[in-house]
Amino acid sequence: MQPQPTEPEDCVQSPAATHWSRTRQSVGIAIWSSFLAAAGTSVLCFAFVDPAAIELLPEAGTALARMTGYAVGFFLFWIAAATASVLTLYLVRTAHGSQLPAVRTWKRDPP
Amino acid sequence: MNAAAASDALYAAHQKVYARETVGRFSRLRTIAVWVLLGLFYLLPWLQWNRRQAVLFDLPARKFYVVGLVFWPQDFFFLAWLLIIAALSLFFVTALAGRLWCGYACPQTVWTQVFVWMERLTEGSRAQQMKLDRAPWSLQKLRRKGAKQLLWVSFAAWTGFTFVGFFTPIDRLFAEVLALAVGPWEFFWIVFYGFATYGNAGYLREQVCKYMCPYARFQSAMFDRDSLIISYDPKRGEPRGARARGVDPRSKGLGDCIDCTLCVQVCPTGIDIREGLQYECIACAACIDACDSVMERMSYPRGLIRYATERSMDGGATRILRPRMVIYGSLLAGLIVAFGVAVALRNPVGIDVLRDRNALYRELPGGTIENVYSVRVLNKDEKPHRFIFSAEGLSGIAVDAELTDLRVAAGDVATVPVRLRITDPQFHGSHPVLLRITATDDSRLTARADARFISPAPRSE
C-alpha cells in the first residue's frame, strides 16, 4: 500500500511560509532577549549583593526581604533591558533607508 | 505606524503547526530524552541527602546545596565557571553533531513534546485536531478542549511548583501548598513559571525557536562542512514524484522521493527539509523517521533523509578531528578537570575581617595598644567545628584570650569581635597583620585574612 497524503488540504499547509507580523516579532524579541539579559544580570548582581542588607526594604534583614529584593531587582533589570531592546529595534527600523527584512531566512530563492 | 502596518500586511498571519505523530528510531530516542530529563527535573528536588534536600539553591538562605557540596555567594566564581563549561560544551557538540541540543535536550523542545502528547491524548491525531479546530463549537469540542486545558494547566502548575522547589525547600513548600499558605513570592514564582511553561510549550512552541532563540541564529557560526545535520539527499531523491509501488522509478525518470510530504507533516517547525538546511530546523529527526518508514514500505533503502555532513553529501569523507574540534575539545577538557580539582581543593572554611569603625585603636593601662575587628567565620563543611584564632606578621602580637575557641555550626557563619594587642612602647604607625583561624579537630582546616594594626604616632617630645 502506497502512503497517500491523507487530506489534500492538510499537505498544502506550509506554516514556514507564514510569519509573525513585524510588531509581534519586535515585541517577542524584546521581551525574550531582555529576559535573558535580566536573568544573567540578576545572578551576577545577587551573588555579590545580599538584599537582606538593603535598608530600603520594609522587612530588611529577613528572608522575605531577600525574596522581595531578588524579585524587585529582577523585574527592574528586565524593564531596563526591555526598554533598551524596544528602543534599539525602533531606532534601527525607523532609520532612514533601513531595509531590514521582517524575517531573515536562509532558504534558497524559489527558481 | 502606517509603514509598519503596511509591511505587516505583506506577511500571512502565523498558522498553527499541526505536527503529525512519528514512530521510529529517533522518535524513540527523543521520548527517552524527555523521560530522563523531565524525570530529573521533577524528582531531583525530592531527593534527600544527609537529612536535607540534595539539590537546593536556597535563595532565602543564600546557600546552594549540590549533593555533598555547599556553595556560598563567595563561591560565585564556581557558578560562572560552570556556565562557561556549559557554553563551551554546547559549542563542541554543535560543531560535532549539529543541533542535538535543540532536538533532544532543550527545555523548550522537551516540554513542548509533553504538551503535544497531552494534545493528542485529548484531541486525537493530526487530522482529528485540524478537523476539530475547523468545526464549530459543540459539546464534544468543548469537552475535548476543556480536557486538554485541564491537563495543560495542571501540568504547568506542577512544573511551576517543582521549579520553585529548587529554590526553597520543596517538602516545606508542598505542605504550604496543601495548607493554602504559600508565601507571596513563592506563589508569584509558581504562577510565573507555570504560566511561562503553559504559554511556551502550549502555544508558542516552534515560534520560540524561530523568532526568539538566539542560539538558533548563531549556531551556524559553529557549523562547518563536517558538522552533522539533517540532510535530504537530492541526488537520490530528485526528481520527486508519485509512482505506483514496484515500478522502477528510473524507468519513469524519477528519483526516490515519492513526494508524499510526510516529512513536512511531521515537522514541528513546519518546514520542508527538501529545500535544504534552514535555520528553523531544530534537528529533531522526525522527518528521518517518517521518510525511513516510507522508504521501507516502498522497499527502497533507508536514509533519503538522514544525519549527514555537508562533506559526505558531496561525496567526501567526514573529518572528525579538525582544528575546531581539537581547540573546543581541549579547552573543554581543561576547564572540566580544573573545575573538579578546584572544587575538591576548595577550602571549606573562610574568614572575613572588617576593622571596627568607631576607633582606630585603644590604649590600655600598661602601654598596651588594642585594635578591634569584626570577624566573620564561615564554616562551609558538613559538620560543626571549633576554631582558634591566631595573629601573625608582627612580633609580640596577641589575640584576645577569651575568644580562643569559637564553635560554628555546619554550613553556618559566626560574626565575633576580635581584639589584637601589642605591648611595645616602640611600636608606632600602621602595619599589616594576618588573622588566622584553625579548626581544633583538624589543623588542615585553616584560613587567613589580611588586616591592618594601627597604633598611635610617636608623641613629639
XYZ file of C-alpha atoms in Angstrom:
572
model
C 0.000 0.000 0.000
C 1.442 3.257 -1.044
C 1.242 6.015 1.549
C -1.047 8.682 0.253
C -1.478 12.212 1.510
C -4.490 11.774 3.781
C -6.335 15.004 3.160
C -5.102 17.162 0.314
C -5.627 20.435 2.192
C -3.511 19.134 5.103
C -0.476 18.971 2.909
C -0.864 22.372 1.351
C -0.366 23.852 4.789
C 3.144 25.217 4.979
C 3.438 27.312 8.115
C 7.036 28.215 7.348
C 5.661 30.469 4.673
C 3.658 32.324 7.285
C 5.298 34.714 9.655
C 4.724 36.752 12.713
C 3.973 40.360 11.944
C 6.793 42.844 12.429
C 5.219 44.268 15.548
C 4.695 40.859 17.074
C 8.259 39.870 16.257
C 9.637 43.053 17.787
C 7.668 42.558 20.988
C 8.643 38.892 21.198
C 12.312 39.589 20.562
C 12.404 42.491 23.019
C 10.695 40.558 25.826
C 12.781 37.449 25.367
C 16.222 38.981 24.864
C 15.702 41.353 27.796
C 14.537 38.412 29.921
C 17.803 36.610 29.204
C 19.817 39.737 30.000
C 17.845 40.348 33.216
C 18.270 36.745 34.367
C 22.032 36.890 33.831
C 22.372 40.288 35.483
C 20.290 39.175 38.468
C 22.511 36.156 39.064
C 25.625 38.306 38.831
C 24.216 41.117 40.971
C 22.770 38.996 43.772
C 25.896 36.869 44.001
C 27.524 39.976 45.451
C 24.615 41.890 46.954
C 22.547 40.429 49.766
C 19.096 42.039 49.543
C 18.614 41.438 53.275
C 21.219 44.151 53.813
C 19.274 46.720 51.788
C 17.792 49.108 54.332
C 15.148 50.399 51.925
C 13.208 47.164 52.040
C 10.444 47.213 54.626
C 11.388 43.888 56.175
C 15.164 44.427 55.982
C 17.141 41.570 57.445
C 14.594 38.818 56.870
C 14.219 36.013 54.357
C 11.173 37.824 52.977
C 13.331 40.886 52.325
C 15.655 38.684 50.294
C 12.807 37.243 48.224
C 11.416 40.734 47.660
C 14.864 42.039 46.769
C 15.511 39.297 44.240
C 12.128 39.749 42.580
C 12.175 43.548 42.506
C 15.773 43.528 41.263
C 14.987 41.008 38.541
C 11.993 42.965 37.259
C 13.892 46.263 37.359
C 16.649 44.692 35.251
C 14.025 43.250 32.922
C 12.255 46.580 32.472
C 15.556 48.377 31.861
C 16.739 45.803 29.326
C 13.335 45.663 27.600
C 13.329 49.441 27.251
C 16.740 49.290 25.615
C 15.619 46.448 23.324
C 12.450 48.181 22.184
C 14.266 51.461 21.650
C 17.015 49.754 19.655
C 14.528 47.926 17.440
C 12.537 51.097 16.928
C 15.550 53.224 16.033
C 17.010 50.623 13.696
C 13.729 50.050 11.905
C 12.813 53.690 11.521
C 16.286 54.805 10.452
C 16.369 56.495 7.073
C 16.973 53.914 4.373
C 16.596 50.929 6.695
C 15.996 47.846 4.613
C 15.759 45.356 7.456
C 13.677 42.417 6.345
C 10.971 41.260 8.710
C 12.479 37.786 8.956
C 15.870 36.527 7.874
C 15.553 33.244 6.078
C 18.369 31.174 4.750
C 16.181 29.431 2.295
C 17.138 29.207 -1.303
C 15.211 31.528 -3.514
C 12.483 29.810 -5.485
C 13.548 29.225 -9.092
C 2.890 53.451 12.332
C 1.431 53.287 8.845
C 4.590 51.886 7.335
C 4.700 49.098 9.866
C 1.042 48.304 9.356
C 1.566 48.206 5.607
C 4.541 45.863 5.908
C 2.539 43.641 8.263
C 0.006 43.132 5.525
C 2.714 41.560 3.354
C 3.051 38.626 5.703
C 0.463 35.938 6.102
C -0.512 35.566 9.731
C 1.148 32.795 11.671
C -0.603 29.431 11.452
C -0.543 26.682 13.993
C 1.751 23.789 13.093
C -0.082 20.501 13.443
C 2.787 18.065 13.624
C 1.943 14.532 12.630
C 2.952 11.832 15.105
C 6.013 9.743 14.214
C 7.384 6.378 15.222
C 10.914 5.226 14.652
C 14.449 5.169 15.972
C 14.846 8.880 16.592
C 11.344 9.352 17.962
C 12.165 6.647 20.496
C 15.399 8.408 21.378
C 13.521 11.685 21.800
C 10.968 10.011 24.059
C 13.747 8.562 26.210
C 15.343 12.020 26.443
C 12.019 13.518 27.578
C 11.583 10.903 30.306
C 15.158 11.166 31.554
C 15.341 14.968 31.553
C 11.876 15.641 32.937
C 12.311 12.765 35.379
C 15.415 14.520 36.668
C 13.602 17.840 36.842
C 10.520 16.584 38.688
C 12.210 14.103 41.033
C 15.523 15.766 41.881
C 14.074 18.257 44.401
C 12.550 15.360 46.365
C 15.867 13.568 46.756
C 17.309 13.781 50.270
C 20.944 13.835 51.353
C 22.133 14.000 54.957
C 18.604 14.842 56.097
C 18.353 17.812 53.760
C 17.322 18.363 50.143
C 20.103 17.007 47.921
C 19.859 19.732 45.288
C 18.652 23.041 46.663
C 19.559 26.532 45.524
C 18.377 28.034 48.767
C 17.922 31.655 47.764
C 16.287 32.829 51.025
C 19.299 31.461 52.943
C 21.838 32.310 50.180
C 23.352 28.832 50.119
C 23.451 26.310 47.280
C 23.448 22.611 48.126
C 24.533 20.173 45.436
C 24.581 16.697 46.967
C 27.552 16.791 49.386
C 28.737 20.256 48.436
C 27.633 23.588 49.832
C 28.236 26.727 47.788
C 28.122 30.211 49.219
C 27.805 33.565 47.497
C 31.608 33.748 47.856
C 31.785 30.723 45.544
C 30.049 32.590 42.729
C 33.189 32.024 40.737
C 32.348 28.300 40.517
C 28.922 29.082 39.101
C 30.437 31.344 36.446
C 32.968 28.643 35.651
C 30.194 26.073 35.321
C 28.303 28.334 32.917
C 31.423 28.706 30.769
C 31.785 24.901 30.701
C 28.123 24.573 29.688
C 28.503 27.121 26.879
C 31.681 25.506 25.580
C 30.040 22.049 25.687
C 27.257 23.451 23.531
C 29.823 24.793 21.032
C 31.643 21.465 20.994
C 28.527 19.360 20.489
C 27.191 21.737 17.840
C 30.409 21.650 15.831
C 30.473 17.853 16.058
C 26.863 16.826 15.688
C 24.784 19.917 14.963
C 21.725 20.916 16.890
C 21.447 17.878 19.170
C 20.624 20.317 21.971
C 17.610 21.719 20.096
C 16.258 18.354 19.001
C 16.588 16.386 22.208
C 17.538 18.402 25.281
C 16.297 21.991 25.124
C 13.561 22.600 27.729
C 11.509 24.267 25.002
C 11.577 21.064 22.916
C 11.109 18.723 25.853
C 8.137 20.496 27.423
C 6.572 21.117 24.022
C 6.760 17.373 23.405
C 4.819 16.685 26.614
C 2.194 19.307 25.780
C 1.831 17.821 22.289
C 1.301 14.372 23.830
C -1.440 15.801 26.035
C -2.999 17.432 22.991
C -3.004 14.099 21.127
C -4.465 12.345 24.147
C -7.430 14.729 24.311
C -7.875 15.949 20.737
C -6.640 12.960 18.782
C -4.359 12.670 15.777
C -3.186 15.468 13.498
C -6.136 15.141 11.139
C -8.607 14.964 14.032
C -7.092 18.075 15.589
C -7.376 20.028 12.335
C -10.940 18.906 11.911
C -11.796 19.804 15.496
C -10.331 23.290 15.108
C -12.284 23.916 11.909
C -15.532 22.603 13.407
C -17.986 24.983 15.083
C -18.210 24.903 18.865
C -20.115 21.902 20.162
C -20.345 19.959 23.388
C -17.842 17.470 22.005
C -15.371 20.214 21.071
C -15.826 21.878 24.459
C -15.208 18.568 26.222
C -12.023 17.824 24.272
C -10.618 21.343 24.532
C -11.577 21.500 28.211
C -9.803 18.224 28.959
C -6.691 19.477 27.165
C -6.693 22.734 29.121
C -7.179 20.839 32.375
C -4.161 18.647 31.631
C -2.064 21.578 30.433
C -2.863 23.835 33.374
C -2.324 21.108 35.989
C 0.958 20.072 34.419
C 2.115 23.690 34.143
C 1.192 24.326 37.788
C 3.127 21.241 38.886
C 6.057 22.440 36.788
C 5.970 25.878 38.425
C 5.785 24.262 41.862
C 8.753 21.995 41.099
C 10.756 24.916 39.746
C 10.248 26.921 42.933
C 11.088 23.731 44.861
C 14.648 24.034 43.572
C 14.990 27.379 45.341
C 13.068 26.874 48.545
C 12.835 23.529 50.412
C 10.248 21.525 48.478
C 8.778 19.477 51.336
C 8.008 22.656 53.254
C 6.638 24.262 50.096
C 4.430 21.230 49.470
C 2.993 21.449 52.977
C 2.368 25.165 52.434
C 0.586 24.475 49.146
C -1.636 21.863 50.809
C -2.460 24.296 53.616
C -3.011 27.123 51.082
C -0.423 29.130 52.991
C 2.267 29.706 50.367
C 4.433 32.797 50.845
C 3.673 35.704 48.480
C 6.836 35.385 46.401
C 6.739 31.614 46.241
C 3.171 31.861 44.966
C 4.139 34.527 42.463
C 7.016 32.494 41.024
C 4.953 29.282 40.844
C 2.366 31.143 38.780
C 5.044 32.935 36.741
C 6.965 29.808 35.793
C 3.786 27.779 35.355
C 2.378 30.403 33.016
C 5.659 30.615 31.066
C 5.604 26.820 30.619
C 1.952 26.866 29.560
C 2.489 29.647 27.027
C 5.812 28.449 25.638
C 5.028 24.729 25.402
C 1.302 25.025 24.722
C 1.110 27.885 22.262
C 4.427 29.431 21.206
C 6.249 26.137 20.593
C 8.408 26.363 17.454
C 7.883 30.131 17.316
C 10.249 30.457 20.279
C 12.923 28.707 18.211
C 12.115 30.640 15.046
C 11.786 34.153 16.353
C 13.195 34.339 19.857
C 16.050 31.897 20.301
C 19.491 33.474 19.867
C 21.197 30.070 19.653
C 19.160 29.201 16.560
C 20.688 32.197 14.811
C 24.316 31.956 15.854
C 24.708 28.187 15.866
C 25.619 28.411 12.175
C 28.861 30.085 13.265
C 29.918 26.816 14.913
C 28.985 24.715 11.915
C 31.317 23.670 9.189
C 31.175 21.208 6.325
C 31.927 18.340 8.733
C 29.101 19.006 11.214
C 26.251 16.538 11.371
C 22.989 17.966 10.031
C 19.649 16.572 8.930
C 20.002 16.330 5.188
C 17.783 15.386 2.304
C 19.730 13.681 -0.444
C 18.582 15.499 -3.592
C 20.853 13.455 -5.837
C 18.954 10.335 -4.810
C 15.528 11.877 -4.332
C 15.077 14.165 -7.300
C 13.118 14.449 -9.469
C 10.417 13.646 -6.925
C 7.010 12.390 -7.889
C 4.245 9.870 -7.257
C 4.553 6.360 -8.630
C 2.947 3.010 -8.077
C 4.677 0.544 -5.795
C 7.004 -1.891 -7.552
C 7.580 0.412 -10.516
C 11.243 1.118 -11.141
C 11.499 4.866 -10.580
C 14.397 5.182 -13.018
C 12.196 3.878 -15.822
C 9.841 6.794 -15.177
C 12.729 9.223 -14.832
C 12.065 9.708 -11.121
C 14.234 9.790 -8.046
C 13.438 8.004 -4.779
C 11.275 10.789 -3.271
C 7.634 9.847 -3.789
C 6.549 13.344 -2.722
C 4.220 12.052 -0.013
C 5.009 15.187 2.075
C 5.107 13.139 5.276
C 8.417 14.810 6.144
C 6.645 18.179 6.056
C 3.663 16.925 8.033
C 5.745 15.589 10.923
C 7.962 18.673 11.168
C 7.317 20.509 14.440
C 8.541 23.766 12.880
C 6.571 23.242 9.679
C 9.426 23.407 7.183
C 10.227 21.304 4.136
C 13.640 19.738 4.736
C 13.909 19.018 0.998
C 14.585 22.719 0.451
C 17.924 22.292 2.180
C 19.303 23.376 5.544
C 17.158 26.054 7.153
C 17.679 27.797 10.430
C 14.173 26.821 11.515
C 15.255 23.153 11.563
C 15.756 22.087 15.188
C 17.268 18.752 14.092
C 14.660 16.626 15.866
C 14.953 13.962 13.131
C 11.172 13.414 12.946
C 11.439 13.687 9.146
C 14.110 10.957 9.111
C 11.774 8.547 10.907
C 8.872 9.477 8.645
C 10.895 9.111 5.453
C 12.544 5.851 6.583
C 9.125 4.301 7.179
C 8.063 5.304 3.658
C 11.297 4.019 2.121
C 10.749 0.704 3.875
C 7.217 0.395 2.556
C 8.441 1.219 -0.925
C 11.307 -1.314 -0.482
C 13.877 1.440 -1.116
C 16.954 1.735 1.068
C 16.571 3.956 4.143
C 18.275 7.301 4.502
C 16.847 9.514 1.770
C 16.695 11.980 4.664
C 19.469 11.237 7.148
C 22.009 12.590 9.587
C 24.916 13.511 7.340
C 27.584 16.138 6.944
C 27.715 18.523 4.039
C 31.044 16.993 3.029
C 29.715 13.442 2.990
C 26.683 14.578 0.978
C 29.111 15.919 -1.611
C 30.816 12.529 -1.715
C 33.763 13.355 0.565
C 34.817 11.695 3.822
C 33.810 13.459 7.021
C 36.706 14.577 9.177
C 36.025 14.476 12.895
C 39.450 15.592 14.093
C 39.732 19.109 12.771
C 41.278 22.213 14.365
C 37.913 23.475 15.625
C 37.191 20.203 17.407
C 40.683 19.968 18.876
C 40.522 23.530 20.226
C 36.987 23.244 21.652
C 37.722 19.753 22.976
C 40.995 20.506 24.729
C 39.663 23.774 26.178
C 36.621 21.933 27.481
C 38.615 19.057 28.941
C 40.992 21.500 30.634
C 38.160 23.539 32.132
C 36.335 20.451 33.414
C 39.438 18.952 35.021
C 40.402 22.291 36.575
C 36.851 22.716 37.877
C 36.910 19.293 39.507
C 40.291 19.989 41.097
C 39.212 23.444 42.293
C 36.011 22.081 43.880
C 37.891 19.204 45.528
C 40.569 21.520 46.904
C 38.064 24.208 47.907
C 38.709 25.491 51.384
C 35.662 24.590 53.491
C 36.394 27.369 55.961
C 36.680 31.076 55.350
C 37.359 34.284 57.220
C 36.433 37.929 56.534
C 37.934 40.722 58.613
C 36.463 44.189 58.972
C 38.066 46.868 61.142
C 35.960 48.335 63.888
C 34.918 51.692 62.512
C 34.444 53.501 65.796
C 38.008 53.675 66.999
C 41.350 53.280 65.270
C 42.920 51.910 68.441
C 42.539 51.842 72.193
C 45.266 52.487 74.708
C 45.026 50.143 77.656
C 46.777 50.631 81.001
C 50.391 49.446 80.911
C 51.119 50.785 77.421
C 49.161 48.099 75.592
C 47.599 49.100 72.246
C 44.415 47.298 71.243
C 42.694 47.128 67.812
C 39.185 45.699 67.426
C 37.979 43.839 64.343
C 34.685 42.345 63.364
C 35.483 38.850 62.089
C 33.151 36.615 60.097
C 33.992 32.922 60.307
C 32.440 30.721 57.610
C 32.096 27.008 58.091
C 31.053 25.510 54.735
C 31.783 21.988 56.000
C 29.109 19.358 56.577
C 29.842 19.211 60.330
C 30.384 21.751 63.122
C 33.900 22.865 64.051
C 35.586 24.788 66.835
C 38.107 27.385 65.755
C 41.032 29.079 67.437
C 42.296 32.471 66.337
C 45.904 33.460 65.893
C 47.667 36.534 64.544
C 50.880 36.588 62.531
C 53.182 39.110 60.974
C 54.006 41.312 63.950
C 56.234 40.342 66.839
C 54.566 40.307 70.212
C 51.017 40.465 68.838
C 48.399 38.611 70.854
C 44.774 37.656 70.344
C 42.157 38.355 72.943
C 42.252 35.301 75.185
C 38.531 34.996 75.783
C 37.946 34.167 72.124
C 40.272 31.278 71.511
C 37.531 28.766 70.984
C 34.605 29.580 68.708
C 32.019 26.999 67.725
C 30.470 27.381 64.270
C 27.673 25.025 63.206
C 27.763 23.133 59.906
C 27.133 25.484 56.990
C 26.906 28.478 59.258
C 28.555 31.855 59.772
C 29.581 33.402 63.063
C 30.497 37.053 63.452
C 32.553 37.909 66.516
C 34.615 40.863 67.710
C 38.312 40.008 67.890
C 40.842 42.144 69.789
C 44.517 42.212 68.890
C 47.004 43.621 71.398
C 50.613 44.706 71.365
C 52.604 45.813 74.384
C 55.622 47.587 72.940
C 56.299 51.285 73.573
C 58.466 51.466 70.443
C 55.631 50.301 68.194
C 54.069 53.055 66.066
C 52.068 53.581 62.893
C 50.074 51.241 60.696
C 51.248 47.709 59.943
C 49.842 44.756 58.025
C 48.887 41.772 60.111
C 47.458 38.326 59.312
C 44.496 36.877 61.174
C 44.170 33.110 61.016
C 41.538 30.612 62.109
C 42.287 26.932 62.563
C 39.857 24.166 63.397
C 40.709 22.463 66.679
C 39.827 18.999 65.349
C 41.640 19.311 62.020
C 44.618 21.613 61.616
C 44.304 21.449 57.818
C 41.052 23.412 58.081
C 42.550 26.853 58.202
C 42.012 30.224 56.566
C 43.606 33.613 56.927
C 42.862 37.203 56.060
C 44.818 40.426 55.878
C 44.158 43.259 58.284
C 45.923 46.385 59.487
C 47.071 47.049 63.014
C 47.160 50.738 63.901
C 48.929 52.289 66.816
C 49.407 55.957 67.758
C 52.121 58.002 66.060
C 55.125 58.703 68.260
C 54.483 61.653 70.534
C 56.737 64.596 69.735
C 58.502 65.499 72.987
